[in-house]
CSV table of C-alpha atoms in Angstrom, one decimal:
chain,number,residue,atom,x,y,z
T,140,MET,CA,0.0,0.0,0.0
T,141,LYS,CA,2.8,2.4,0.9
T,142,MET,CA,4.6,1.7,-2.5
T,143,ARG,CA,1.5,2.6,-4.5
T,144,LYS,CA,1.3,5.9,-2.7
T,145,PHE,CA,4.8,6.8,-3.8
T,146,ILE,CA,4.5,5.7,-7.4
T,147,PRO,CA,2.6,8.8,-8.7
T,148,GLY,CA,5.1,11.1,-6.9
T,149,ILE,CA,8.1,9.3,-8.4
T,150,MET,CA,6.5,9.4,-11.9
T,151,THR,CA,6.0,13.1,-11.5
T,152,ILE,CA,9.6,13.7,-10.5
T,153,LEU,CA,10.9,11.6,-13.4
T,154,LEU,CA,8.7,13.5,-15.9
T,155,PHE,CA,10.0,16.8,-14.5
T,156,VAL,CA,13.6,15.7,-14.9
T,157,PHE,CA,13.0,14.5,-18.5
T,158,LEU,CA,11.4,17.8,-19.4
T,159,LEU,CA,14.4,19.7,-17.9
T,160,ALA,CA,16.9,17.6,-19.9
T,161,ALA,CA,14.9,18.1,-23.1
T,162,CYS,CA,14.8,21.9,-22.6
T,163,SER,CA,18.5,22.0,-21.8
T,164,SER,CA,19.3,20.0,-25.0
T,165,ASN,CA,17.1,22.3,-27.1
T,166,ASN,CA,18.7,25.4,-25.6
T,167,THR,CA,22.2,24.1,-26.3
T,168,SER,CA,21.3,23.3,-29.8
T,169,GLN,CA,19.8,26.8,-30.3
T,170,THR,CA,22.9,28.3,-28.7
T,171,ASN,CA,25.2,26.4,-31.0
T,172,GLU,CA,23.1,27.3,-34.1
T,173,GLN,CA,23.2,31.0,-33.0
T,174,SER,CA,27.0,30.8,-32.5
T,175,ASN,CA,27.5,29.2,-35.8
T,176,SER,CA,25.4,31.9,-37.5
T,177,ASN,CA,27.4,34.7,-35.9
T,178,ASN,CA,30.7,33.3,-37.1
T,179,THR,CA,31.8,34.0,-40.6
T,180,SER,CA,32.8,31.2,-42.9
T,181,SER,CA,36.4,31.7,-41.7
T,182,GLU,CA,35.9,28.6,-39.4
T,183,ASN,CA,35.8,26.3,-42.3
T,184,SER,CA,38.0,23.4,-41.2
T,185,ASP,CA,39.1,22.8,-44.8
T,186,ASP,CA,40.9,26.1,-45.0
T,187,PRO,CA,44.7,25.6,-45.2
T,188,LYS,CA,47.1,27.4,-42.9
T,189,VAL,CA,48.6,30.2,-45.1
T,190,GLN,CA,51.2,32.8,-44.4
T,191,LEU,CA,51.3,35.7,-46.9
T,192,VAL,CA,54.4,38.0,-47.1
T,193,LEU,CA,53.6,41.7,-47.6
T,194,SER,CA,56.2,44.4,-48.5
T,195,HIS,CA,55.6,48.2,-48.4
T,196,THR,CA,57.8,51.3,-48.1
T,197,SER,CA,55.9,53.3,-45.5
T,198,ALA,CA,57.2,54.2,-42.0
T,199,PRO,CA,55.4,53.5,-38.7
T,200,GLY,CA,52.7,56.1,-37.9
T,201,THR,CA,52.0,57.1,-41.5
T,202,PRO,CA,48.6,56.5,-43.2
T,203,ILE,CA,49.7,53.8,-45.5
T,204,TYR,CA,51.7,51.9,-42.8
T,205,LEU,CA,48.5,52.0,-40.6
T,206,THR,CA,46.4,50.9,-43.5
T,207,TYR,CA,48.4,47.8,-44.0
T,208,GLU,CA,48.3,47.1,-40.3
T,209,LYS,CA,44.5,47.4,-40.5
T,210,PHE,CA,44.4,45.0,-43.5
T,211,LYS,CA,46.5,42.4,-41.5
T,212,GLU,CA,44.3,42.8,-38.5
T,213,GLU,CA,41.1,42.2,-40.5
T,214,VAL,CA,42.5,39.2,-42.4
T,215,GLU,CA,43.8,37.4,-39.4
T,216,ALA,CA,40.6,38.1,-37.3
T,217,ARG,CA,38.2,37.1,-40.1
T,218,SER,CA,40.1,33.9,-40.9
T,219,ASN,CA,40.5,32.9,-37.2
T,220,GLY,CA,44.3,32.7,-37.8
T,221,SER,CA,44.1,30.4,-40.9
T,222,ILE,CA,45.7,33.3,-42.8
T,223,SER,CA,48.7,35.1,-41.2
T,224,ILE,CA,50.4,38.1,-42.8
T,225,GLN,CA,54.0,38.9,-42.3
T,226,ILE,CA,54.7,42.6,-43.0
T,227,HIS,CA,58.0,44.1,-44.0
T,228,ASP,CA,57.7,47.9,-43.8
T,229,SER,CA,59.9,50.9,-44.6
T,230,SER,CA,61.5,49.3,-47.7
T,231,LYS,CA,63.2,46.6,-45.6
T,232,LEU,CA,62.4,44.0,-48.2
T,233,ALA,CA,61.9,45.9,-51.4
T,234,GLY,CA,61.1,49.3,-52.9
T,235,ASP,CA,58.1,49.8,-55.1
T,236,THR,CA,59.6,48.6,-58.4
T,237,LYS,CA,61.4,45.7,-56.9
T,238,GLY,CA,58.3,44.7,-55.0
T,239,VAL,CA,56.2,44.5,-58.2
T,240,GLU,CA,59.0,42.5,-59.8
T,241,MET,CA,59.0,40.1,-56.9
T,242,LEU,CA,55.2,39.7,-57.2
T,243,LEU,CA,55.5,38.8,-60.9
T,244,SER,CA,58.3,36.4,-60.3
T,245,GLY,CA,56.4,34.6,-57.5
T,246,ALA,CA,58.9,35.7,-54.8
T,247,LEU,CA,56.4,37.8,-52.9
T,248,ASP,CA,52.6,37.6,-52.1
T,249,ILE,CA,51.6,41.2,-51.6
T,250,ALA,CA,53.3,44.5,-52.3
T,251,SER,CA,52.6,48.2,-52.4
T,252,SER,CA,53.6,50.5,-55.3
T,253,GLY,CA,52.9,54.1,-56.1
T,254,THR,CA,51.1,54.7,-59.3
T,255,ASN,CA,54.1,56.7,-60.6
T,256,ASN,CA,56.3,53.6,-60.2
T,257,MET,CA,54.0,51.3,-62.3
T,258,SER,CA,55.1,52.7,-65.7
T,259,PRO,CA,57.8,50.0,-66.2
T,260,PHE,CA,54.9,47.4,-66.1
T,261,THR,CA,51.8,49.1,-67.5
T,262,ASP,CA,50.6,52.4,-68.8
T,263,LEU,CA,47.3,52.0,-67.0
T,264,PHE,CA,48.1,54.4,-64.2
T,265,LEU,CA,49.8,57.2,-66.2
T,266,VAL,CA,46.7,59.2,-65.9
T,267,PHE,CA,47.5,59.7,-62.2
T,268,ASP,CA,50.7,61.6,-63.2
T,269,LEU,CA,48.9,64.2,-65.2
T,270,PRO,CA,49.3,67.5,-63.3
T,271,TYR,CA,46.1,68.9,-61.8
T,272,ILE,CA,43.8,66.2,-63.1
T,273,PHE,CA,42.5,65.8,-59.5
T,274,LYS,CA,41.2,68.9,-57.8
T,275,ASN,CA,42.1,67.8,-54.3
T,276,VAL,CA,42.3,64.7,-52.0
T,277,GLU,CA,38.6,64.4,-51.5
T,278,ALA,CA,38.0,64.5,-55.2
T,279,THR,CA,40.6,61.8,-55.7
T,280,HIS,CA,38.7,59.6,-53.2
T,281,LYS,CA,35.5,60.2,-54.9
T,282,VAL,CA,36.9,59.1,-58.3
T,283,LEU,CA,38.5,56.0,-56.9
T,284,SER,CA,35.3,55.0,-55.0
T,285,SER,CA,33.3,55.2,-58.3
T,286,GLU,CA,33.1,52.7,-61.1
T,287,ILE,CA,36.4,54.0,-62.3
T,288,GLY,CA,38.2,52.4,-59.3
T,289,GLN,CA,36.7,49.0,-60.2
T,290,GLU,CA,37.7,49.5,-63.9
T,291,PHE,CA,41.3,50.0,-62.8
T,292,LYS,CA,41.1,46.7,-60.8
T,293,ASN,CA,39.6,44.8,-63.8
T,294,ASN,CA,42.0,46.3,-66.3
T,295,LEU,CA,45.1,45.6,-64.3
T,296,GLU,CA,44.1,42.0,-63.8
T,297,ASP,CA,43.7,41.7,-67.6
T,298,GLU,CA,47.1,43.1,-68.2
T,299,LEU,CA,49.3,41.5,-65.5
T,300,ASP,CA,49.4,38.6,-63.2
T,301,LEU,CA,48.4,40.9,-60.4
T,302,LYS,CA,45.2,41.7,-58.5
T,303,LEU,CA,44.5,45.2,-57.1
T,304,LEU,CA,43.1,44.9,-53.6
T,305,PHE,CA,42.7,48.5,-52.7
T,306,PHE,CA,44.1,52.1,-53.1
T,307,ALA,CA,46.3,53.4,-50.3
T,308,ASP,CA,46.3,57.2,-50.3
T,309,PRO,CA,49.2,59.1,-48.7
T,310,GLY,CA,46.8,61.9,-47.9
T,311,SER,CA,48.0,64.9,-49.9
T,312,GLN,CA,49.0,66.0,-53.4
T,313,ARG,CA,52.6,66.4,-54.4
T,314,ASP,CA,54.4,69.7,-53.8
T,315,VAL,CA,57.6,71.2,-55.0
T,316,MET,CA,60.4,70.5,-52.4
T,317,ASN,CA,64.0,71.5,-52.6
T,318,SER,CA,67.2,71.9,-50.6
T,319,LYS,CA,68.5,75.1,-52.3
T,320,LYS,CA,66.2,78.1,-52.2
T,321,GLU,CA,62.7,79.4,-51.7
T,322,VAL,CA,60.6,78.9,-54.9
T,323,ILE,CA,57.8,81.2,-55.8
T,324,LEU,CA,57.2,80.6,-59.5
T,325,PRO,CA,58.3,77.9,-62.0
T,326,GLU,CA,61.1,80.2,-63.3
T,327,ASP,CA,62.8,79.8,-59.9
T,328,LEU,CA,63.4,76.1,-60.7
T,329,LYS,CA,65.8,76.8,-63.5
T,330,SER,CA,69.2,75.2,-62.9
T,331,LEU,CA,67.7,72.9,-60.2
T,332,LYS,CA,67.9,69.1,-60.6
T,333,PHE,CA,64.8,67.2,-59.5
T,334,ARG,CA,64.5,63.5,-58.7
T,335,SER,CA,61.9,61.7,-60.7
T,336,ALA,CA,60.2,58.3,-60.7
T,337,PRO,CA,60.5,56.3,-64.0
T,338,SER,CA,57.1,57.7,-65.1
T,339,PRO,CA,57.5,59.6,-68.4
T,340,ILE,CA,54.8,62.0,-67.5
T,341,GLU,CA,56.5,62.9,-64.2
T,342,ILE,CA,59.8,63.5,-66.1
T,343,ALA,CA,58.0,65.7,-68.6
T,344,THR,CA,56.2,67.6,-65.8
T,345,ILE,CA,59.4,68.4,-63.9
T,346,GLU,CA,60.9,69.7,-67.1
T,347,ALA,CA,57.7,71.7,-68.0
T,348,LEU,CA,58.0,73.4,-64.5
T,349,GLY,CA,61.6,74.4,-65.3
T,350,ALA,CA,63.8,71.9,-63.5
T,351,SER,CA,65.8,69.0,-65.0
T,352,ALA,CA,64.6,65.5,-64.2
T,353,THR,CA,66.8,62.7,-63.0
T,354,PRO,CA,65.2,59.3,-62.5
T,355,ILE,CA,66.4,57.7,-59.2
T,356,PRO,CA,65.0,54.7,-57.3
T,357,TRP,CA,63.1,55.8,-54.2
T,358,VAL,CA,65.5,54.1,-51.8
T,359,GLU,CA,68.4,56.2,-53.1
T,360,VAL,CA,66.6,59.6,-52.9
T,361,TYR,CA,67.7,60.6,-49.4
T,362,SER,CA,71.4,60.1,-50.2
T,363,SER,CA,71.0,61.8,-53.6
T,364,LEU,CA,69.5,64.8,-51.9
T,365,GLU,CA,72.1,64.8,-49.2
T,366,GLN,CA,75.0,64.5,-51.7
T,367,GLY,CA,73.6,67.1,-54.1
T,368,VAL,CA,73.0,64.5,-56.9
T,369,VAL,CA,69.6,66.2,-57.0
T,370,ASP,CA,68.3,69.4,-55.5
T,371,GLY,CA,64.6,68.5,-55.0
T,372,GLN,CA,61.6,66.5,-55.9
T,373,LEU,CA,57.8,66.6,-56.4
T,374,GLN,CA,56.6,64.8,-53.3
T,375,GLN,CA,53.9,64.2,-50.7
T,376,TYR,CA,54.4,64.9,-47.0
T,377,HIS,CA,53.8,61.2,-46.3
T,378,TRP,CA,56.8,60.0,-48.3
T,379,ALA,CA,59.0,62.9,-47.3
T,380,VAL,CA,58.5,62.1,-43.6
T,381,THR,CA,58.7,58.4,-44.2
T,382,ALA,CA,62.2,58.8,-45.6
T,383,ASN,CA,63.3,61.6,-43.2
T,384,HIS,CA,63.6,64.0,-46.1
T,385,GLN,CA,62.9,66.9,-43.7
T,386,GLU,CA,66.5,66.5,-42.7
T,387,VAL,CA,67.7,67.4,-46.3
T,388,ILE,CA,64.8,69.4,-47.7
T,389,LYS,CA,64.7,73.0,-46.7
T,390,TYR,CA,61.9,74.5,-48.7
T,391,VAL,CA,58.4,73.4,-49.8
T,392,THR,CA,56.1,75.3,-52.2
T,393,GLU,CA,52.5,74.1,-52.0
T,394,THR,CA,51.8,73.8,-55.7
T,395,GLY,CA,49.9,70.5,-55.4
T,396,GLY,CA,48.4,69.2,-58.5
T,397,ILE,CA,49.6,65.6,-58.7
T,398,HIS,CA,48.0,62.9,-56.6
T,399,ALA,CA,50.0,59.7,-56.7
T,400,VAL,CA,48.4,56.9,-54.7
T,401,HIS,CA,49.7,53.5,-53.7
T,402,LEU,CA,48.3,50.3,-54.9
T,403,ALA,CA,47.9,47.2,-52.7
T,404,LEU,CA,48.7,44.4,-55.1
T,405,ILE,CA,48.6,40.6,-54.6
T,406,SER,CA,50.1,38.1,-56.9
T,407,LYS,CA,47.4,36.3,-58.8
T,408,ASN,CA,49.3,33.1,-58.3
T,409,SER,CA,49.2,33.6,-54.5
T,410,PHE,CA,45.5,34.6,-54.6
T,411,GLU,CA,44.4,31.7,-56.8
T,412,ASN,CA,46.6,28.9,-55.6
T,413,LYS,CA,47.4,29.5,-52.0
T,414,LEU,CA,43.9,30.4,-50.7
T,415,SER,CA,40.7,28.5,-50.5
T,416,GLU,CA,37.5,30.1,-51.9
T,417,ASN,CA,36.5,31.1,-48.4
T,418,GLN,CA,39.9,32.7,-47.8
T,419,LYS,CA,39.7,34.6,-51.0
T,420,GLU,CA,36.5,36.2,-49.8
T,421,ILE,CA,38.1,37.0,-46.5
T,422,ILE,CA,41.0,38.8,-48.3
T,423,LEU,CA,38.6,40.8,-50.4
T,424,GLU,CA,36.4,41.7,-47.4
T,425,ALA,CA,39.5,42.8,-45.5
T,426,ALA,CA,40.6,44.9,-48.5
T,427,GLU,CA,37.2,46.8,-48.4
T,428,GLU,CA,37.7,47.6,-44.7
T,429,ALA,CA,41.3,48.7,-45.3
T,430,GLN,CA,40.1,51.0,-48.1
T,431,LYS,CA,37.5,52.7,-45.9
T,432,PHE,CA,40.1,53.1,-43.1
T,433,ASN,CA,42.7,54.6,-45.4
T,434,PHE,CA,40.4,57.3,-47.0
T,435,VAL,CA,39.6,58.6,-43.5
T,436,LYS,CA,43.0,58.1,-41.8
T,437,SER,CA,45.1,59.6,-44.6
T,438,ILE,CA,43.3,63.0,-44.4
T,439,GLU,CA,43.4,63.0,-40.5
T,440,LEU,CA,47.1,62.4,-40.4
T,441,ASN,CA,48.2,64.7,-43.2
T,442,GLU,CA,48.5,67.9,-41.0
T,443,GLU,CA,50.6,65.9,-38.5
T,444,LEU,CA,53.0,64.9,-41.2
T,445,LYS,CA,53.3,68.5,-42.5
T,446,GLN,CA,53.9,69.7,-38.9
T,447,LYS,CA,56.8,67.3,-38.6
T,448,MET,CA,58.5,68.9,-41.5
T,449,LYS,CA,57.9,72.4,-40.1
T,450,ASP,CA,59.2,71.3,-36.7
T,451,ALA,CA,62.4,70.2,-38.5
T,452,GLY,CA,62.9,73.7,-39.8
T,453,VAL,CA,61.5,73.3,-43.4
T,454,GLN,CA,60.1,76.6,-44.7
T,455,PHE,CA,56.7,76.5,-46.5
T,456,TYR,CA,55.4,78.9,-49.1
T,457,THR,CA,51.7,78.9,-50.2
T,458,PRO,CA,51.3,80.5,-53.7
T,459,THR,CA,48.6,83.1,-54.3
T,460,GLU,CA,45.7,82.3,-56.5
T,461,GLU,CA,47.5,84.1,-59.4
T,462,GLU,CA,50.7,82.3,-58.8
T,463,LEU,CA,49.0,78.9,-58.6
T,464,ASP,CA,47.4,79.6,-62.0
T,465,ILE,CA,50.9,80.0,-63.4
T,466,TRP,CA,52.0,76.7,-61.9
T,467,MET,CA,48.9,75.0,-63.4
T,468,GLU,CA,49.5,76.5,-66.8
T,469,HIS,CA,53.1,75.2,-66.9
T,470,GLY,CA,52.1,71.7,-65.5
T,471,MET,CA,49.2,71.1,-67.8
T,472,LYS,CA,51.3,71.7,-70.9
T,473,VAL,CA,52.2,68.0,-70.7
T,474,TRP,CA,48.6,66.9,-71.3
T,475,ASP,CA,48.8,67.2,-75.1
T,476,GLN,CA,52.2,65.6,-75.1
T,477,PHE,CA,50.7,62.4,-73.8
T,478,LYS,CA,47.3,62.4,-75.4
T,479,ASP,CA,48.1,59.2,-77.3
T,480,GLU,CA,49.4,57.4,-74.2
T,481,VAL,CA,46.5,58.3,-71.8
T,482,ASP,CA,42.9,57.3,-72.6
T,483,GLN,CA,41.1,60.6,-73.3
T,484,ASP,CA,37.7,59.1,-72.4
T,485,LEU,CA,39.1,58.2,-69.0
T,486,ILE,CA,40.3,61.7,-68.5
T,487,LYS,CA,36.8,63.0,-69.3
T,488,GLN,CA,35.2,60.5,-66.9
T,489,ILE,CA,37.6,61.6,-64.1
T,490,GLN,CA,36.8,65.2,-64.7
T,491,ASP,CA,33.0,64.6,-64.9
T,492,ILE,CA,32.9,62.8,-61.6
T,493,GLN,CA,34.7,65.7,-59.8
T,494,ASP,CA,32.3,68.3,-61.3
């Protein structure tokens, strides 16, 4: 009789325990499903462990240096460590031209090159060297964020075994910098020797402004300025400070007009053969984030870079509106000279987007 009294109570307890276990199992399943949905596809167990080697020429604290650090951070986080990026900054591994050569030979995975240093490989970026084609930094970003930016990516991939991941902007246009004297107008450049990249338009521009052009690899520019091999350059604050040119440059004239940007390039061999489909998506997503970061950061840091040059004793001169018109007149003479080398429809597209 006593046992029969207990049976209903025992059955009730067992039913309660069963229901708790079922609820717990359901909650765990839902939690796991939620966790899986929040994770990106970077947890794919089939993804290989890959290390990519990246070379660039920027110094710590500069916009392009920070952009590549952002890219590395995004890639490694999104891939949960299946992709690691080893960065060699400040030309420790290669300069621009050498870096591109290493990409094409398969000796490097990712490299950074200025548009003005791409002429030995392609004419695609010559348009960037045309003086005063971009009104200002913001206008350049607007153009590169349009369909034109994607066209550059597509066209480069058609021409070379390279993939353009994103544009890395130094944050300012190129100004007249020299170690000899204050320069007010183009006529003041007579007898001065200016360093040039291998770009034919840059060489022609320097000569149109009144100086003589001497092509010199970037890694040799500091010593060339110091030893008097050249007297000056057309340069952005980012690169002048990166290479400590404020130690050998004494005068800057804020002529602006040329907006060379850097290109984050990956070897198509590395992209296609080292990475899984999932990892390719991660690289492209990280590149988008790096692009957004760069277009903001480059503008924010530009005044700091300029101030570093001022703190080193570099004297700055800002032309009047009338004087700037004279600089523009001299610089834009080269447009007709290269009308057969630079796509005229592309020039019009770039101008229309800025209007």
